[in-house]
Coordinates of C-alpha atoms in Angstrom, one line a residue:
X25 CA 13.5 -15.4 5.2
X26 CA 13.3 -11.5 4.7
X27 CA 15.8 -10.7 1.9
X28 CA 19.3 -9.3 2.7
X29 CA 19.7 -5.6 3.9
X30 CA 21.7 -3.6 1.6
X31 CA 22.3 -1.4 4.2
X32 CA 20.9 -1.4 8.1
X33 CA 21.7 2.9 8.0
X34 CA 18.7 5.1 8.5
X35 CA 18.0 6.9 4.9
X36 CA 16.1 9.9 4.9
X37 CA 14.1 11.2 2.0
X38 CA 12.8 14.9 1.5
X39 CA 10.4 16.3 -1.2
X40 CA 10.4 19.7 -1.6
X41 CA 6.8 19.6 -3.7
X42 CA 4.8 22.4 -5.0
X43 CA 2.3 21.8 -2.0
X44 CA 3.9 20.3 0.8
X45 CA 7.2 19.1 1.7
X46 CA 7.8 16.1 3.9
X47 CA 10.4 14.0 5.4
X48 CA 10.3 10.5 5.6
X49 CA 13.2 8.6 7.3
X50 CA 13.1 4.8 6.2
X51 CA 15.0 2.1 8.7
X52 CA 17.2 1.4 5.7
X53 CA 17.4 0.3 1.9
X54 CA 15.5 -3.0 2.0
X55 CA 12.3 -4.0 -0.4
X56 CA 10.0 -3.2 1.9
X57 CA 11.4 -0.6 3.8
X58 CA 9.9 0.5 7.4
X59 CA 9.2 4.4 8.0
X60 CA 10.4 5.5 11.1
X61 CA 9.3 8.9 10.9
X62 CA 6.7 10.6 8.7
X63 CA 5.8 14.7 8.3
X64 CA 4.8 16.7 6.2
X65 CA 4.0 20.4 5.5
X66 CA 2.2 22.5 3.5
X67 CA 3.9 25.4 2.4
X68 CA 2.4 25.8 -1.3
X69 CA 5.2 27.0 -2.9
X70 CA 4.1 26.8 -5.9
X71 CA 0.8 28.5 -5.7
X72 CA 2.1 31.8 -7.4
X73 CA 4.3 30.8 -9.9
X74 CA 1.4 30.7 -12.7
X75 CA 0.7 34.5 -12.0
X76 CA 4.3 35.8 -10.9
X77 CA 6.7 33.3 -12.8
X78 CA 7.9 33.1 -8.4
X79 CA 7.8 31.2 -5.4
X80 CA 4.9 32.1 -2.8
X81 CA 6.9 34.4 -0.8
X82 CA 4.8 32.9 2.7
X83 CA 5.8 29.3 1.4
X84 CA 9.2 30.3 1.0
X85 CA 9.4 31.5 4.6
X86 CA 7.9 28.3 6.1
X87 CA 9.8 26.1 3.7
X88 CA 13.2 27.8 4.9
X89 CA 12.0 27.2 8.3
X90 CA 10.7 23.6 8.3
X91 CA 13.5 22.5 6.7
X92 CA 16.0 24.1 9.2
X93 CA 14.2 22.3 12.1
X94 CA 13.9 18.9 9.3
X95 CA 17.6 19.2 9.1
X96 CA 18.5 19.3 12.6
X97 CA 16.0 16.0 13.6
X98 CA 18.0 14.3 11.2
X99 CA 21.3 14.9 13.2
X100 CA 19.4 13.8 15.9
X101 CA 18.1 10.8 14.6
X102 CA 21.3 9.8 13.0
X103 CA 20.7 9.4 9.5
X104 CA 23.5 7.8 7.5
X105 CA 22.4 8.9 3.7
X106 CA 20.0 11.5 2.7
X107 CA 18.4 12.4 -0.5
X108 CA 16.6 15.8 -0.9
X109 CA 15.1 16.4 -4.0
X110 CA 12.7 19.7 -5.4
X111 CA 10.0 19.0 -8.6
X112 CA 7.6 21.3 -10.4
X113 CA 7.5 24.6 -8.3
X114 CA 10.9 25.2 -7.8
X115 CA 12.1 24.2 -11.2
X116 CA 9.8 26.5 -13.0
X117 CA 10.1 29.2 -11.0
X118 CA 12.6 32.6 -11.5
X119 CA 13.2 32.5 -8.0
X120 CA 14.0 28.5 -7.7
X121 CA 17.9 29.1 -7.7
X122 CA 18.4 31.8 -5.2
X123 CA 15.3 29.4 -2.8
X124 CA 18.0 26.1 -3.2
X125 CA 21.1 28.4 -2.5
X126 CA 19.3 29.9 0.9
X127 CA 18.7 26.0 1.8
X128 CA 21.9 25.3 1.7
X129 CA 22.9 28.3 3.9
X130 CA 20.6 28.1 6.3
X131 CA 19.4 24.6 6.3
X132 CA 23.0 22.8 5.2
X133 CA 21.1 21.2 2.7
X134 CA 22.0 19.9 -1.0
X135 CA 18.9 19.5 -3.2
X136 CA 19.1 17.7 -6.5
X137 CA 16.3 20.0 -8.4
X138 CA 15.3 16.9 -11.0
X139 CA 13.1 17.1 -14.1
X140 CA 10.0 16.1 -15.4
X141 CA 11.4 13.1 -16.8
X142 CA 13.1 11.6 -14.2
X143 CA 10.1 13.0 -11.5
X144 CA 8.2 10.7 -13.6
X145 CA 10.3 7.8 -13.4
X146 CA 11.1 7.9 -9.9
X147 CA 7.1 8.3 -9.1
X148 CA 6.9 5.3 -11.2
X149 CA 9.4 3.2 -9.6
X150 CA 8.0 3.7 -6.4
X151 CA 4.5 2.4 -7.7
X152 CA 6.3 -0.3 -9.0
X153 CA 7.8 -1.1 -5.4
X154 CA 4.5 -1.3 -3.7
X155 CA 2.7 -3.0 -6.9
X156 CA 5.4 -5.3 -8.7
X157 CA 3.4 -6.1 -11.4
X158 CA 1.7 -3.0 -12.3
X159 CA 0.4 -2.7 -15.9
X160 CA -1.0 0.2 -17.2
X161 CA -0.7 4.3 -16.9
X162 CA 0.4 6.1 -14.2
X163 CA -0.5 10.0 -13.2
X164 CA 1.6 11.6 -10.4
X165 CA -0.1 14.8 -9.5
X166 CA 1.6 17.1 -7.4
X167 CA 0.8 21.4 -6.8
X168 CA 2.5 21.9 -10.2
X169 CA 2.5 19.4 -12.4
X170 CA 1.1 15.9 -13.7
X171 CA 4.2 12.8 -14.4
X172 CA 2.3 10.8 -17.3
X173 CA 4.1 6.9 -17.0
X174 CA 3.1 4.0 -19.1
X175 CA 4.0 0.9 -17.1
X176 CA 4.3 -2.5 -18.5
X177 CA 3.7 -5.5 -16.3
X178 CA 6.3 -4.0 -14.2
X179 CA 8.5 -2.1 -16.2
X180 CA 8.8 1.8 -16.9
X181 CA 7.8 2.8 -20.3
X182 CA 7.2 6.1 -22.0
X183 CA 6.5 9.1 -19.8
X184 CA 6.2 12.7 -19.7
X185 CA 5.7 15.7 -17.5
X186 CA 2.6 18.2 -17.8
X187 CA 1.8 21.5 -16.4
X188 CA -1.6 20.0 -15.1
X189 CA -1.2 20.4 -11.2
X190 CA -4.1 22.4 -9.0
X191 CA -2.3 25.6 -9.1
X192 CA -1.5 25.8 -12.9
X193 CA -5.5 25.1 -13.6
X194 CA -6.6 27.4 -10.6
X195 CA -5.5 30.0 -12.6
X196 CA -6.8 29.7 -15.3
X197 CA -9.9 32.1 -16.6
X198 CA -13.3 31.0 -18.0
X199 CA -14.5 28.5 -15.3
X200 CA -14.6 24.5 -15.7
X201 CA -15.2 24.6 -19.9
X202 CA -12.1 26.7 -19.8
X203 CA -9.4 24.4 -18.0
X204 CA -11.0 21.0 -19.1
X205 CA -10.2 22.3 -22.7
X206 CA -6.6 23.4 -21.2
X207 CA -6.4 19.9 -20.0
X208 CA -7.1 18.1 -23.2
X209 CA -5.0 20.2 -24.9
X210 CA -2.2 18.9 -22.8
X211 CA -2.9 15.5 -23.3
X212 CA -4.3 14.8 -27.0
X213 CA -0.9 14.5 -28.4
X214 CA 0.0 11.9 -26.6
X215 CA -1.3 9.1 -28.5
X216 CA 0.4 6.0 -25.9
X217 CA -1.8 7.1 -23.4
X218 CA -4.1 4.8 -25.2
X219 CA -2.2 1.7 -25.0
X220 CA -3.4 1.2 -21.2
X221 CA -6.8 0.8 -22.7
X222 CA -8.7 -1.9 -20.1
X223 CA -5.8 -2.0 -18.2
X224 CA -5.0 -0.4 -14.5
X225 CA -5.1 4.0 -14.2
X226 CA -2.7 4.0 -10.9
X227 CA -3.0 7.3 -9.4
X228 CA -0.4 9.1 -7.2
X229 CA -0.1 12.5 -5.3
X230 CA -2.1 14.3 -2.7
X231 CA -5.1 15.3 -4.8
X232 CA -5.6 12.1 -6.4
X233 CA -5.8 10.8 -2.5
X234 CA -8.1 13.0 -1.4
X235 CA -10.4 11.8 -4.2
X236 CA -10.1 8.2 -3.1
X237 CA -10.8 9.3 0.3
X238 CA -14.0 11.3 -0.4
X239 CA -14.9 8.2 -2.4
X240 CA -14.6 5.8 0.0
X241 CA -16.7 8.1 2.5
X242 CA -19.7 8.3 0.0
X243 CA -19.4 4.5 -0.7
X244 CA -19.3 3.9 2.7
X245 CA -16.4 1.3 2.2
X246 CA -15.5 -0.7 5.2
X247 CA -11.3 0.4 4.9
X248 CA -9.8 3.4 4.9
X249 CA -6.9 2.2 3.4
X250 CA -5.7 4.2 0.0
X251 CA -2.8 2.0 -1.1
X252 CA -4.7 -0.3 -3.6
X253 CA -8.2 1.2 -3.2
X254 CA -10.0 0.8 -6.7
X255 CA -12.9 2.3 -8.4
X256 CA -14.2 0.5 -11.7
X257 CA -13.4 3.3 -14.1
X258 CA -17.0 4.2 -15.4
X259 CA -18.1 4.8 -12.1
X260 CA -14.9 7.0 -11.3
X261 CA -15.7 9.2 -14.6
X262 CA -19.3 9.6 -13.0
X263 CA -17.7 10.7 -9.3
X264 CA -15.0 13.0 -10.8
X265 CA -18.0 14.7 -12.9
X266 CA -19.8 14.8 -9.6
X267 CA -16.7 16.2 -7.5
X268 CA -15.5 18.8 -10.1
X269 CA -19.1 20.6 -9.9
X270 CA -18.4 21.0 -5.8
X271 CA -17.7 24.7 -4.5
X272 CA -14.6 24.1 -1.7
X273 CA -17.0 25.0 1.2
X274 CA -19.8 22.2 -0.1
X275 CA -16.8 19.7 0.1
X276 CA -15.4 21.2 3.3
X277 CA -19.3 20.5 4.8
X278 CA -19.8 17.1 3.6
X279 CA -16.2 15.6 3.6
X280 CA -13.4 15.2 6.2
X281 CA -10.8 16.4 4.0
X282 CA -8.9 19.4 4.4
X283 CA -9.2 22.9 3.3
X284 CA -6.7 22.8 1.0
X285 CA -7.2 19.6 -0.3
X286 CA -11.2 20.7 -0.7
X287 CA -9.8 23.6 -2.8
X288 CA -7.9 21.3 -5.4
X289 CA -10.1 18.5 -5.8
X290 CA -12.3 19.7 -8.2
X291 CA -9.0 19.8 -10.6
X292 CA -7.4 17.2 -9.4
X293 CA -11.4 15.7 -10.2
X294 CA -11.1 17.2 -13.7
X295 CA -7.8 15.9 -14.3
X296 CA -9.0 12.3 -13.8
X297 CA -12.3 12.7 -15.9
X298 CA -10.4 13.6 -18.7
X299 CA -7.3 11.4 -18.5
X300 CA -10.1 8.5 -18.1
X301 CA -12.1 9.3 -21.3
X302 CA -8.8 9.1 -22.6
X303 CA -7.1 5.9 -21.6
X304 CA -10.4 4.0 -21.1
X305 CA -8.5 1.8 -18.6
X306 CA -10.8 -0.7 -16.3
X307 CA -10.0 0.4 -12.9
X308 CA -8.6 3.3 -11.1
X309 CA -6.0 1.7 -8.5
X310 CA -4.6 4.7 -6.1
X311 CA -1.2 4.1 -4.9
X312 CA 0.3 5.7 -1.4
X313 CA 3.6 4.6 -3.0
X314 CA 5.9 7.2 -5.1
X315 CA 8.5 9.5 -5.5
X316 CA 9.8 8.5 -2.3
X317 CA 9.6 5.1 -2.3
X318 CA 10.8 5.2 -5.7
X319 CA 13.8 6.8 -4.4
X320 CA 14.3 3.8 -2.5
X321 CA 13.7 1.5 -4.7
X322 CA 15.8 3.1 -7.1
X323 CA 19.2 2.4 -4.6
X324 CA 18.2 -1.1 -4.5
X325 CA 20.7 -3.9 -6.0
X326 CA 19.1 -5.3 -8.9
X327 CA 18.9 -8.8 -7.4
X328 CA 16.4 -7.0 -4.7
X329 CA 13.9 -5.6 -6.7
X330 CA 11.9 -8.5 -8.4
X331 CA 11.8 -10.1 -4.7
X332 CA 8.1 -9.9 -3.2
X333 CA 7.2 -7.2 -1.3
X334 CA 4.2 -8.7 0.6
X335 CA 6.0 -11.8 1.2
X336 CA 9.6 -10.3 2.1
X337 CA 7.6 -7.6 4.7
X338 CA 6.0 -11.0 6.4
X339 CA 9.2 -12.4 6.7
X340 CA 10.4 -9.4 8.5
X341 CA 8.1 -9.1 10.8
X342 CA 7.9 -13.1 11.3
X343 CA 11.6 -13.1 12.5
X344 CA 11.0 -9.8 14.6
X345 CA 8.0 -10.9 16.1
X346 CA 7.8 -15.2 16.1
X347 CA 9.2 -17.1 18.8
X348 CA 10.5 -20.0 17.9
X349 CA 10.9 -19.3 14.2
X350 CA 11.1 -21.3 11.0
X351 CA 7.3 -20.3 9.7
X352 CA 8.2 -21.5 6.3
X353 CA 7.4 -25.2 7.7
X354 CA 3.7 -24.2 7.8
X355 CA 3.3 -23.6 4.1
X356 CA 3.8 -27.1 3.0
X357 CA 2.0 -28.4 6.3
X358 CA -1.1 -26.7 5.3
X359 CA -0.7 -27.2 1.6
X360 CA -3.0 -30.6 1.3
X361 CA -5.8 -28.3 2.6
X362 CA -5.8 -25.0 0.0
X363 CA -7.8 -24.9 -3.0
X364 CA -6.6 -27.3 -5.9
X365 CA -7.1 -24.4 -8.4
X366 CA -5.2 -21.9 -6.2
X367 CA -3.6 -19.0 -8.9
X368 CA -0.2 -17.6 -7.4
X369 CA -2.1 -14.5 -6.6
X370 CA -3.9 -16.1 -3.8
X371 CA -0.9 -18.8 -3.1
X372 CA 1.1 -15.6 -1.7
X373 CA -1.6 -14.6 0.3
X374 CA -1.5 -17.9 2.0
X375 CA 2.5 -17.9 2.3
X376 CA 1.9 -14.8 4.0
X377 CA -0.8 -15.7 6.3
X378 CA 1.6 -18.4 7.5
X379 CA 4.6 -16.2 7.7
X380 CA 2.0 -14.1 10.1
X381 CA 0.7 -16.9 12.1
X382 CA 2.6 -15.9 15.4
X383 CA 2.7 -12.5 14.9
X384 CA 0.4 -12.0 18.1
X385 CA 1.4 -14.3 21.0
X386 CA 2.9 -11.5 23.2
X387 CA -0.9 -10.3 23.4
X388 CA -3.3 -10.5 26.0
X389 CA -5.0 -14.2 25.2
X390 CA -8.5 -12.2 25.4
X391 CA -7.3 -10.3 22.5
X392 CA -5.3 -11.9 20.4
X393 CA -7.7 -12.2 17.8
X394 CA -8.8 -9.1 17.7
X395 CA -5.0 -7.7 17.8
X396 CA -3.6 -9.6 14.8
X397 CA -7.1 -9.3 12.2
X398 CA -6.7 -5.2 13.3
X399 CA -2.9 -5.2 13.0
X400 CA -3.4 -7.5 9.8
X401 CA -5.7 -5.4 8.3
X402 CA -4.1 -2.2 8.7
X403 CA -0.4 -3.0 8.3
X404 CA 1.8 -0.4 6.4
X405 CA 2.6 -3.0 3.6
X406 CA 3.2 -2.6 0.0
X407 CA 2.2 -5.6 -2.4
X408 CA -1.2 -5.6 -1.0
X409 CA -4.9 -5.3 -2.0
X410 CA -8.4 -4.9 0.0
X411 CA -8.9 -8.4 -0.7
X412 CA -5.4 -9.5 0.2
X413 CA -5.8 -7.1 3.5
X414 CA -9.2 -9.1 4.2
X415 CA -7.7 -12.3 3.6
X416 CA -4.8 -11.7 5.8
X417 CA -6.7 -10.2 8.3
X418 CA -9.9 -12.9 9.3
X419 CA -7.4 -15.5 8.5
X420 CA -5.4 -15.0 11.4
X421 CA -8.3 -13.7 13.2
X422 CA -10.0 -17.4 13.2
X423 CA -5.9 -19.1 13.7
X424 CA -6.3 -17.2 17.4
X425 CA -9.7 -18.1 17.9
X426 CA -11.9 -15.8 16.4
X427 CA -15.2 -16.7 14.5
X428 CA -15.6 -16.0 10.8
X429 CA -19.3 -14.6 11.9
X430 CA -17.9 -12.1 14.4
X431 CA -19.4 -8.9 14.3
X432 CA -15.8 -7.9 15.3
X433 CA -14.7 -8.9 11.6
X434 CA -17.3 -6.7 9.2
X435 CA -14.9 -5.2 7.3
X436 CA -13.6 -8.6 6.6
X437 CA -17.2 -10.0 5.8
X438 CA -17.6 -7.5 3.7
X439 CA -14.9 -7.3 1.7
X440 CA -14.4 -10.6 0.9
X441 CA -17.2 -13.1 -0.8
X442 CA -18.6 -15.9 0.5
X443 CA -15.9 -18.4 -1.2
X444 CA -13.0 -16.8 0.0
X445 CA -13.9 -16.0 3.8
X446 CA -14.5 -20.4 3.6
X447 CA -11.3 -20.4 2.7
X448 CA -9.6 -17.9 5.2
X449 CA -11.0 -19.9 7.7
X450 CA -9.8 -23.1 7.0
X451 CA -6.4 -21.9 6.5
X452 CA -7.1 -20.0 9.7
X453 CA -8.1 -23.3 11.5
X454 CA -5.1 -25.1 10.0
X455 CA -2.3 -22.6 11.0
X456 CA -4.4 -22.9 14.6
X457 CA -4.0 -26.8 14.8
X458 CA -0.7 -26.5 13.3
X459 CA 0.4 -24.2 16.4
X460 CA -1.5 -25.4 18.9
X461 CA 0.1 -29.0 18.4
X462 CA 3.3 -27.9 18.4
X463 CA 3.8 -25.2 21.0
X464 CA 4.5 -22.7 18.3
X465 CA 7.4 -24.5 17.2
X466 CA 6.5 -25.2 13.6
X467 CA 9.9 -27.2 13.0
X468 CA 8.2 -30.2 15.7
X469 CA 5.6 -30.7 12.2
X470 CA 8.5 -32.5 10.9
X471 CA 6.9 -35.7 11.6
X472 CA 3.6 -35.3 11.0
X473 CA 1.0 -34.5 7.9
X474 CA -2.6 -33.7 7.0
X475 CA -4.4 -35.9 4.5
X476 CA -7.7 -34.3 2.8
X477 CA -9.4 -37.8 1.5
X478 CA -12.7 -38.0 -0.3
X479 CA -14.4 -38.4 3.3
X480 CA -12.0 -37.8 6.4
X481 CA -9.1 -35.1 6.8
X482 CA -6.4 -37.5 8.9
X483 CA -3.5 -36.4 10.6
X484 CA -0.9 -38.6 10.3
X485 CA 1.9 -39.0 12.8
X486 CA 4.8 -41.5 12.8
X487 CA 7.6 -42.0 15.9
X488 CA 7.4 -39.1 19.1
X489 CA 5.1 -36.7 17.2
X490 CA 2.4 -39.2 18.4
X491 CA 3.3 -37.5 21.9
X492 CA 2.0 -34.1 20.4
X493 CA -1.4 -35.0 20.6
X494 CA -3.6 -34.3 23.4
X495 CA -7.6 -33.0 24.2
X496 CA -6.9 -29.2 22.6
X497 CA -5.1 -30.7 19.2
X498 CA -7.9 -33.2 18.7
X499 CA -10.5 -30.5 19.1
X500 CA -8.7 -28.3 16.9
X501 CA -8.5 -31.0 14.4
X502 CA -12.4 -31.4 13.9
X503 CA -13.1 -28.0 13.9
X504 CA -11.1 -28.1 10.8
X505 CA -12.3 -31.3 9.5
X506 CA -15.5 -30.1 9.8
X507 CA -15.2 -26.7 7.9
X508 CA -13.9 -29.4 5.2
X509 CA -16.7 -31.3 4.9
X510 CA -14.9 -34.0 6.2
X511 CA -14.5 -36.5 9.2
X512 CA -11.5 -36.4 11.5
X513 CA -9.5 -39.1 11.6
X514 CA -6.1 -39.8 13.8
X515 CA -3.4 -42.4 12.3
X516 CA -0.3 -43.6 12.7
X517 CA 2.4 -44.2 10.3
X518 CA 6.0 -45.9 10.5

């Protein structure tokens, strides 16, 4: 079952950010909250402060207005808590103070202007929220500003704030020799940087995005998905090198980023060459969790936060979307056919494919397949690699009838080896036995059990379940026999 609510009120979050601001309004304080509503805005606020010590004056103006109409769709939306906090541009500007005190006029609203520090360790619990176990460093880059966070396996370590964000380095004279030396000037006293060494580089912010989406594009990789996208770290040394050569129109002409993010991604590019000669970690692992989410997670009771994200997500949407309930019956069920060397990485991955196994029933039956492997593979959760997506996704494409061979399922095919797509579709032809003998009522499994012998996979039945059998379940039943190497086999039991 999902974990508790802590609260079922609307919370809204707003990050006034040297580059953009945006509003997110989450459905409540849960561990894997749900985003009603998502917008954001560039107003670069913090594009002059280098050269004036101010805000942009143009920024300011669309800030005051954006948040004016922000603040009113939040009356409108009814939102029970909201938390509106300002980073790098407005605390290190002159001007900041009299900019909050003409919010709170004309917008009604209270920001909490926080500090480097705590930027950092918010950014860092919302990485945490979307990957519970992340070990390593993490660099938040927003306009202003880089947040510097060791993490632990999970837990938030040393940090600091630098002024390493695209406008501080734009304005910088004497071309790319000039700010990569400003950069490593920044960052050579900080000696703990080096204790992620072969560990995970988990990058937030914007800029850092819009360098795992220009990768992706020149890799040509099958899922435009940033959350979790990683880049073995030698080759993303050799791509930032690549990118932080690149004039903003050459990346405006052969990307589909936009014009503002063309114009900061050659530092933002810089910023992670140097950082990764640094650290020498093994991967860079981009995360579309952070501040926000960290905000979140931050109000959540202690008790909530160690719970699975994946796992607690597919429980959601299992008793939103299942019909007869009780999913959880389907992990032991299915258990005698999963790997006998299964690590817990992949044994969540086949909780959640269970939890997921009706998710598509109100479909069209011509697309059902189809409808749960996109939805699978695309779904907003946290907790979740490209593998894990992959997984999920041709998983429950074969449970509705989908082949493993499909055209329809490249992405899958390719992101996945041969090993584990043999596996999705087994568990994929189990959950569809498992659902077609029971009507979708996973509780009528009660009475029956799969065998996995040396030669035959037997489904044993003992009193009415024997009733539960007819043409469709025995067809179902050899289709996955066979994918085991096995004979079917039928038998009953007292």
């Amino acid at each position: 079952m999902p974990s508790p609510k802590s609260s079922n009120a609307r919370v809204a979050v707003i990050d006034i950010g040297s580059n953009s601001i945006r509003l997110v309004v989450f459905e409540g304080v849960t561990r894997a909250p749900i985003q009603l509503f998502n917008e954001k805005v560039y107003c670069a606020l913090g594009k002059t402060v280098a050269q004036t010590g101010k805000l942009n004056p143009d920024g300011v103006a669309q800030a005051l207005a954006s948040l004016t109409r922000f603040s009113r769709l939040l009356r409108g939306m009814e939102v029970a808590e909201l938390h509106v906090v300002a980073t790098a541009a407005v605390r290190d500007a002159q001007d900041g103070p009299d900019f909050l005190k003409l919010l709170k006029t004309r917008a009604g609203l209270d920001v909490v202007l926080i500090g480097g520090d705590e930027e950092g360790r918010l950014s860092a619990q919302g990485v945490l929220s979307g990957t519970p176990d992340a070990d390593g460093l993490m660099a938040d880059m927003g306009g202003g500003s880089v947040e510097l966070v060791r993490l632990d396996k999970g837990d938030v370590g040393t940090r600091v704030s630098r002024p390493l964000g695209p406008f501080r380095l734009m304005a910088i004279d004497g071309g790319r020799d000039a700010v990569r030396k400003a950069i490593d000037a920044q960052i050579s006293d900080l000696p703990w940087l080096r204790e992620a060494k072969g560990k995970d580089f988990y990058a937030v912010g914007g800029a850092f995005r819009a360098f795992a989406k220009v990768h992706m594009e020149q890799v040509h990789h099958p899922l435009h998905i940033i959350h979790h996208y990683a880049i073995d770290a030698k080759a993303a040394v050799d791509f930032a090198q690549l990118l932080s050569k690149q004039s903003r129109s050459s990346l405006e002409q052969a990307t589909t980023i936009s014009r503002r993010r063309a114009e900061a991604l050659p530092y933002a590019a810089m910023v992670i060459e140097r950082l990764l000669k640094q650290v020498e970690p093994k991967r860079l692992v981009f995360s579309a969790y952070g501040l926000r989410e960290g905000i979140l997670f931050d109000r959540l009771p202690a008790s909530q936060r160690p719970v699975d994200p994946l796992l607690d997500a597919c429980a959601e949407m299992a008793d939103r979307s299942g019909r007869f309930g009780e999913p959880d019956s389907l992990i032991d069920w299915t258990r005698p056919i999963w790997p006998s060397d299964l690590q817990p990485a992949r044994t969540r991955l086949y909780h959640a494919a269970c939890l997921l196994s009706d998710m598509a029933w109100l479909e069209h039956p011509d697309y059902r397949a189809l409808h749960a492997y996109l939805r699978t593979l695309r779904v907003p959760f946290g907790g979740l690699d490209h593998f894990g997506r992959a997984f999920l996704a041709l998983t429950l494409y074969v449970r509705y009838g989908g082949k493993p061979d499909d055209p329809m399922v490249v992405a899958a095919q390719q992101l996945l080896p041969e090993e584990a797509r043999r596996h999705a579709t087994i568990l994929g032809l189990a959950l569809r036995l498992a659902l077609t003998m029971t009507g979708g009522t996973p509780r009528l499994l009660e009475r029956t059990a799969l065998k996995l012998g040396n030669k035959n996979l037997t489904l044993e039945l003992s009193g009415d379940s024997v009733n539960l059998v007819a043409d469709a379940v025995t067809r179902r039943l050899e289709a996955l026999a066979k994918a085991l190497d096995r004979n079917a086999d039928v038998a009953t039991v007292e």
